[in-house]
Amino acid sequence: MVAKIIDGRQVAASIRQECRERVEVLRQRTGVVPGLAVVLVGDNPASALYVANKVRACGEVGIRSFRQELPASIDTATLLDTIQRLSADPAIHGILVQLPLPPHIDMRRVLSAIPVEKDVDGFHLYNVGGLVVGNTVFPPCTPYGVCRLLEHEGIPVEARNVVVVGASNIVGKPMALMLMQREATVSICHAKTRDLAQYTILADILVVAAGKPNLILPQMVKTGAVVIDVGINRLPNGKIAGDVDFEGVRQKASYITPVPGGVGPMTVTMLLVNTITSAERAAGLPTEGSSRNAA
Ligand code: GUN
């Protein structure tokens, strides 16, 4: 068996086209233009690159972006003041604080200072808690993007064995909760799991977000499994790779996402979707994504 490669760029492009149309309808009906504030603290080059991508993606679909660059030396109180100012601005429908923050900043306080109705990253405690009962205001972008990829390919989740490798707050844990909500049988593995293969081999759908190149080898994957690679690793030769031995696993899986070009483009796209949904809600317009947004 040779897997079908899931083209995340193509799925993202079609969702971004829908985004453009939603922005235009919103503008014509209400005069509202969706606005996203992106807060970057310090000069981490990877974060700067992610922020630049998000700002560019906003521009491409007609979302106005407000970039706030703050020095690494900023204290928590001053950052909270900035969040408060952005929260009070009616032109801003989404606020994103790029992570990681410098270690002296109280990240939990900062993330929970964002009003839930503007928490388009889905990192506020209310949104995190909402995942447990399937009722978030905004689902977090990367797991939401994975769900949309599975939906797009017509891959059912209900009653299937899903193994999530990686238990981060941003990807692994919310991913597991969202798949449980969709009635999958979910196992979560993490850095301390012993004999990882005994779990992964059972997966009908394997989602890998561990940040380790070549963690998943062909012998760890069931024939016909769906393999979703969320990893982004820079190799010593400068190339970007996921967590899965793509060429090997591709010979055994039924579907596989490449890195780059799989889940990555979906993450930024779901941020755009959440921001537009927020603006539609603020303007009192029915939101196109409302049924899908159920965590
Ligand atoms: N850092 C790495 N991934 C993310 C993300 O999805 N959102 C934010 N705000 N920071 C990140």
CSV table of N, CA, C and O and ligand atoms in Angstrom, one decimal, residues 50 54 96-100 121 123 141-142 170 267, ligand 1:
chain,number,residue,atom,x,y,z
A,50,TYR,N,7.1,33.2,12.5
A,50,TYR,CA,5.7,32.8,12.6
A,50,TYR,C,4.8,34.0,12.6
A,50,TYR,O,3.7,34.0,11.9
A,54,LYS,N,1.8,35.0,9.9
A,54,LYS,CA,0.4,35.3,10.3
A,54,LYS,C,-0.1,36.6,9.8
A,54,LYS,O,-1.2,36.7,9.3
A,96,LEU,N,-3.6,37.6,19.7
A,96,LEU,CA,-2.7,36.5,19.8
A,96,LEU,C,-1.4,36.9,20.4
A,96,LEU,O,-0.8,37.9,20.0
A,97,VAL,N,-1.0,36.2,21.4
A,97,VAL,CA,0.3,36.5,22.0
A,97,VAL,C,1.2,35.3,21.6
A,97,VAL,O,0.9,34.2,21.9
A,98,GLN,N,2.2,35.6,20.8
A,98,GLN,CA,3.1,34.6,20.3
A,98,GLN,C,3.9,33.9,21.4
A,98,GLN,O,4.5,34.6,22.2
A,99,LEU,N,3.9,32.6,21.5
A,99,LEU,CA,4.6,31.9,22.5
A,99,LEU,C,5.9,31.3,21.8
A,99,LEU,O,5.9,31.1,20.6
A,100,PRO,N,6.9,31.0,22.6
A,100,PRO,CA,7.0,31.2,24.0
A,100,PRO,C,7.3,32.6,24.4
A,100,PRO,O,7.9,33.4,23.7
A,121,ASP,N,-6.7,32.1,19.5
A,121,ASP,CA,-5.7,31.0,19.6
A,121,ASP,C,-6.3,29.9,20.5
A,121,ASP,O,-5.7,28.8,20.5
A,123,PHE,N,-6.3,29.7,23.8
A,123,PHE,CA,-5.4,29.4,24.9
A,123,PHE,C,-5.9,29.9,26.3
A,123,PHE,O,-5.3,29.6,27.3
A,141,CYS,N,-5.9,26.4,17.1
A,141,CYS,CA,-5.7,26.3,15.7
A,141,CYS,C,-5.1,25.0,15.1
A,141,CYS,O,-5.6,24.5,14.1
A,142,THR,N,-4.1,24.5,15.7
A,142,THR,CA,-3.5,23.3,15.1
A,142,THR,C,-4.4,22.1,15.2
A,142,THR,O,-4.6,21.5,14.1
A,170,ILE,N,-0.5,22.9,23.7
A,170,ILE,CA,-0.9,23.6,22.4
A,170,ILE,C,-1.5,22.6,21.4
A,170,ILE,O,-2.4,22.9,20.7
A,267,THR,N,-2.7,25.5,10.3
A,267,THR,CA,-2.7,26.2,11.6
A,267,THR,C,-3.0,27.7,11.4
A,267,THR,O,-3.8,28.2,12.1
B,1,GUN,N1,4.0,29.2,19.4
B,1,GUN,C1,4.0,28.0,18.7
B,1,GUN,N2,2.8,27.7,18.2
B,1,GUN,C2,2.0,28.7,18.6
B,1,GUN,C3,0.6,29.0,18.3
B,1,GUN,O1,-0.1,28.3,17.7
B,1,GUN,N3,0.1,30.2,18.9
B,1,GUN,C4,0.9,31.0,19.6
B,1,GUN,N4,0.4,32.2,20.0
B,1,GUN,N5,2.2,30.8,19.8
B,1,GUN,C5,2.7,29.7,19.3
